[in-house]
């Protein structure tokens, strides 16, 4: 069974700092990997989706990379803002539409 | 894009009672998914609900405890039966279109 691990569990940074969130997974046979943002009472919002054949995806200040062979993905956030404060989840999807989620990184960006 | 709504957004229930959670998608989808997020933990898939067939449950989850209905392509319900305090969680429904969408969640507290 796929195991997804996220490090660190929590992170507190001053506004403006660049930061990296890490995600590792045990089974490289994934269909895609997705990064989500979770805000209290608002469910999950998809940030970036990387297909298994891709190496990275970018959206605005966010960049996600995928190294399937080593079972790793990173989410890079540039010039962090207080509005980025949330829990960030990574999830792998297999060929049967099943998602496996990490336990998340809780990010706090201080003004 | 898609919008998923859930009712209720939160509830406090007594031990031994049941609660039915509703999930509405603003697009027609073949598969809908129900997840549980226990306090401080990540999301765990409960079951996959296809319209017109029985739901498929993940290991550790059974139909008697979590009956699911899927009457049409935009709606599903999850019932948490004979509740105990261990059922206190956030329950989220999800659907896949161009990407994976999640509802805002139902926060359940069982006393």
Short mmCIF file of C-alpha atoms in Angstrom, two decimals:
data_model
loop_
_atom_site.label_atom_id
_atom_site.label_comp_id
_atom_site.label_asym_id
_atom_site.label_seq_id
_atom_site.Cartn_x
_atom_site.Cartn_y
_atom_site.Cartn_z
CA UNK A 1 0.00 0.00 0.00
CA UNK A 2 1.23 3.50 -0.87
CA UNK A 3 2.66 5.47 2.06
CA UNK A 4 2.96 9.23 1.65
CA UNK A 5 5.07 11.24 4.10
CA UNK A 6 5.37 14.99 4.41
CA UNK A 7 8.15 16.86 6.13
CA UNK A 8 8.08 19.12 8.05
CA UNK A 9 4.78 18.69 9.88
CA UNK A 10 4.73 22.40 10.68
CA UNK A 11 6.65 25.42 9.50
CA UNK A 12 6.66 29.05 10.58
CA UNK A 13 8.43 31.64 8.45
CA UNK A 14 8.53 35.43 8.17
CA UNK A 15 6.76 37.06 5.26
CA UNK A 16 8.81 37.24 2.07
CA UNK A 17 10.81 34.10 2.65
CA UNK A 18 11.11 31.37 0.02
CA UNK A 19 10.30 27.91 1.32
CA UNK A 20 10.21 24.26 0.31
CA UNK A 21 7.75 21.60 1.43
CA UNK A 22 8.71 17.98 1.00
CA UNK A 23 6.68 14.91 0.10
CA UNK A 24 7.89 11.34 -0.29
CA UNK A 25 6.05 8.22 -1.39
CA UNK A 26 6.91 4.54 -1.31
CA UNK A 27 5.34 3.26 -4.55
CA UNK A 28 6.58 4.91 -7.73
CA UNK A 29 3.75 3.44 -9.82
CA UNK A 30 1.66 6.60 -9.66
CA UNK A 31 -0.72 8.11 -12.20
CA UNK A 32 -0.13 11.63 -10.95
CA UNK A 33 0.75 13.64 -7.87
CA UNK A 34 -1.21 16.60 -6.65
CA UNK A 35 -0.59 19.33 -4.12
CA UNK A 36 -3.56 20.68 -2.23
CA UNK A 37 -4.14 23.50 0.16
CA UNK A 38 -6.52 22.99 3.07
CA UNK A 39 -8.09 25.93 4.86
CA UNK A 40 -10.29 25.38 7.93
CA UNK A 41 -13.94 24.99 6.95
CA UNK A 42 -13.18 25.30 3.24
CA UNK A 43 -12.17 21.83 2.16
CA UNK A 44 -9.24 21.24 -0.17
CA UNK A 45 -8.14 23.35 -3.11
CA UNK A 46 -5.97 21.85 -5.82
CA UNK A 47 -2.78 23.85 -6.35
CA UNK A 48 -0.71 21.87 -8.81
CA UNK A 49 -1.07 18.54 -10.56
CA UNK A 50 1.95 16.74 -11.99
CA UNK A 51 1.38 13.83 -14.33
CA UNK A 52 3.67 10.84 -13.87
CA UNK A 53 5.52 11.69 -17.09
CA UNK A 54 6.21 15.29 -16.01
CA UNK A 55 9.03 16.67 -13.89
CA UNK A 56 7.49 19.91 -12.68
CA UNK A 57 4.58 22.30 -12.82
CA UNK A 58 4.41 26.00 -12.08
CA UNK A 59 1.59 28.31 -11.14
CA UNK A 60 2.40 31.85 -10.09
CA UNK A 61 4.65 31.75 -7.04
CA UNK A 62 4.30 27.97 -6.73
CA UNK A 63 6.51 25.36 -8.33
CA UNK A 64 6.15 21.64 -7.78
CA UNK A 65 8.68 19.04 -8.85
CA UNK A 66 8.38 15.29 -9.17
CA UNK A 67 11.11 12.67 -9.11
CA UNK A 68 9.23 9.40 -9.50
CA UNK A 69 12.28 7.17 -9.37
CA UNK A 70 13.27 8.44 -5.93
CA UNK A 71 9.68 8.82 -4.73
CA UNK A 72 9.92 12.51 -3.99
CA UNK A 73 8.09 15.73 -4.72
CA UNK A 74 8.72 19.25 -3.51
CA UNK A 75 6.51 22.31 -3.42
CA UNK A 76 8.42 25.58 -3.65
CA UNK A 77 6.68 28.75 -2.55
CA UNK A 78 8.40 31.99 -3.51
CA UNK A 79 8.08 35.24 -1.60
CA UNK A 80 5.66 33.83 0.97
CA UNK A 81 2.72 35.93 2.16
CA UNK A 82 0.48 35.71 5.24
CA UNK A 83 -2.32 34.56 2.94
CA UNK A 84 -0.28 31.44 2.19
CA UNK A 85 -0.87 30.24 5.75
CA UNK A 86 -2.71 26.93 5.50
CA UNK A 87 -2.09 23.19 5.59
CA UNK A 88 -0.50 21.81 2.43
CA UNK A 89 -1.22 18.23 1.47
CA UNK A 90 0.36 16.12 -1.21
CA UNK A 91 -1.41 13.12 -2.64
CA UNK A 92 -0.55 10.44 -5.16
CA UNK A 93 -3.16 8.96 -7.44
CA UNK A 94 -2.91 5.46 -8.83
CA UNK A 95 -4.38 3.98 -12.00
CA UNK A 96 -7.57 3.05 -10.14
CA UNK A 97 -8.44 6.65 -9.21
CA UNK A 98 -7.36 6.13 -5.59
CA UNK A 99 -5.64 8.96 -3.77
CA UNK A 100 -3.16 8.47 -0.96
CA UNK A 101 -2.61 11.56 1.15
CA UNK A 102 0.26 12.69 3.30
CA UNK A 103 -0.46 14.06 6.74
CA UNK A 104 0.27 17.60 5.63
CA UNK A 105 2.55 20.52 6.45
CA UNK A 106 0.95 23.30 8.45
CA UNK A 107 2.44 26.58 7.24
CA UNK A 108 2.30 29.84 9.15
CA UNK A 109 3.63 32.95 7.43
CA UNK A 110 4.16 35.77 9.90
CA UNK A 111 3.60 39.38 8.81
CA UNK B 1 -14.14 23.66 -12.75
CA UNK B 2 -16.67 22.24 -10.32
CA UNK B 3 -18.27 23.25 -7.07
CA UNK B 4 -19.08 20.68 -4.43
CA UNK B 5 -21.33 21.48 -1.50
CA UNK B 6 -22.00 19.46 1.62
CA UNK B 7 -24.70 19.52 4.26
CA UNK B 8 -24.51 19.85 7.17
CA UNK B 9 -21.27 21.79 7.58
CA UNK B 10 -21.02 20.60 11.18
CA UNK B 11 -23.02 18.68 13.73
CA UNK B 12 -22.80 17.48 17.30
CA UNK B 13 -24.46 14.12 17.84
CA UNK B 14 -25.14 11.74 20.65
CA UNK B 15 -23.58 8.30 20.86
CA UNK B 16 -25.68 5.61 19.19
CA UNK B 17 -27.43 7.90 16.73
CA UNK B 18 -26.89 8.20 12.97
CA UNK B 19 -26.13 11.17 10.74
CA UNK B 20 -26.59 11.44 6.99
CA UNK B 21 -24.27 13.79 5.11
CA UNK B 22 -25.30 15.11 1.71
CA UNK B 23 -22.96 15.95 -1.14
CA UNK B 24 -23.99 17.88 -4.25
CA UNK B 25 -21.79 18.44 -7.32
CA UNK B 26 -22.65 21.10 -9.89
CA UNK B 27 -21.53 18.81 -12.74
CA UNK B 28 -22.35 15.24 -13.64
CA UNK B 29 -19.63 12.87 -12.47
CA UNK B 30 -19.28 9.11 -12.73
CA UNK B 31 -17.40 8.52 -9.51
CA UNK B 32 -17.76 10.23 -6.17
CA UNK B 33 -15.54 9.56 -3.19
CA UNK B 34 -16.00 9.83 0.56
CA UNK B 35 -13.05 10.58 2.83
CA UNK B 36 -12.56 10.82 6.56
CA UNK B 37 -10.05 13.10 8.24
CA UNK B 38 -9.60 12.30 11.90
CA UNK B 39 -8.22 15.01 14.18
CA UNK B 40 -4.60 15.80 13.34
CA UNK B 41 -4.46 13.19 10.61
CA UNK B 42 -4.65 13.11 6.86
CA UNK B 43 -7.47 11.99 4.62
CA UNK B 44 -8.44 8.34 4.41
CA UNK B 45 -10.68 7.04 1.66
CA UNK B 46 -13.85 5.42 3.00
CA UNK B 47 -15.51 4.34 -0.24
CA UNK B 48 -16.04 5.04 -3.91
CA UNK B 49 -19.60 5.58 -5.08
CA UNK B 50 -20.57 4.94 -8.70
CA UNK B 51 -24.03 5.87 -9.89
CA UNK B 52 -26.18 2.80 -10.41
CA UNK B 53 -24.01 0.34 -8.51
CA UNK B 54 -23.03 -0.53 -4.97
CA UNK B 55 -20.31 1.52 -3.36
CA UNK B 56 -16.85 0.02 -3.06
CA UNK B 57 -15.45 0.19 0.48
CA UNK B 58 -11.83 0.40 1.53
CA UNK B 59 -10.28 -1.94 4.02
CA UNK B 60 -11.53 -1.13 7.51
CA UNK B 61 -14.83 0.39 6.38
CA UNK B 62 -18.10 -1.54 6.01
CA UNK B 63 -21.46 -0.81 4.48
CA UNK B 64 -23.39 -1.39 7.71
CA UNK B 65 -21.45 1.38 9.41
CA UNK B 66 -21.18 3.77 6.45
CA UNK B 67 -24.07 3.17 4.03
CA UNK B 68 -23.81 5.27 0.88
CA UNK B 69 -26.43 6.26 -1.65
CA UNK B 70 -25.77 7.50 -5.18
CA UNK B 71 -29.16 8.15 -6.78
CA UNK B 72 -27.90 10.24 -9.71
CA UNK B 73 -24.77 11.69 -11.30
CA UNK B 74 -24.65 14.83 -9.15
CA UNK B 75 -25.59 13.65 -5.65
CA UNK B 76 -24.48 11.23 -2.96
CA UNK B 77 -25.09 10.67 0.74
CA UNK B 78 -22.95 9.07 3.42
CA UNK B 79 -24.55 7.88 6.65
CA UNK B 80 -22.48 7.41 9.78
CA UNK B 81 -24.44 4.82 11.76
CA UNK B 82 -24.55 3.97 15.44
CA UNK B 83 -22.00 6.66 16.16
CA UNK B 84 -19.35 6.58 18.85
CA UNK B 85 -16.86 9.28 19.88
CA UNK B 86 -14.26 7.59 17.63
CA UNK B 87 -16.34 8.68 14.64
CA UNK B 88 -15.63 12.33 15.43
CA UNK B 89 -13.94 13.51 12.25
CA UNK B 90 -14.27 15.70 9.22
CA UNK B 91 -16.02 13.88 6.39
CA UNK B 92 -15.33 15.11 2.86
CA UNK B 93 -16.79 14.14 -0.46
CA UNK B 94 -14.84 14.43 -3.67
CA UNK B 95 -15.24 14.07 -7.41
CA UNK B 96 -12.89 13.95 -10.35
CA UNK B 97 -13.36 16.08 -13.44
CA UNK B 98 -10.37 17.82 -14.96
CA UNK B 99 -8.81 17.56 -11.54
CA UNK B 100 -9.91 16.34 -8.13
CA UNK B 101 -12.42 18.55 -6.34
CA UNK B 102 -13.37 18.37 -2.69
CA UNK B 103 -16.34 19.57 -0.75
CA UNK B 104 -15.86 21.86 2.26
CA UNK B 105 -16.29 18.97 4.67
CA UNK B 106 -18.69 18.08 7.46
CA UNK B 107 -17.23 18.39 10.93
CA UNK B 108 -18.83 15.74 13.14
CA UNK B 109 -18.49 15.62 16.91
CA UNK B 110 -19.92 12.63 18.75
CA UNK B 111 -20.48 12.99 22.49
#
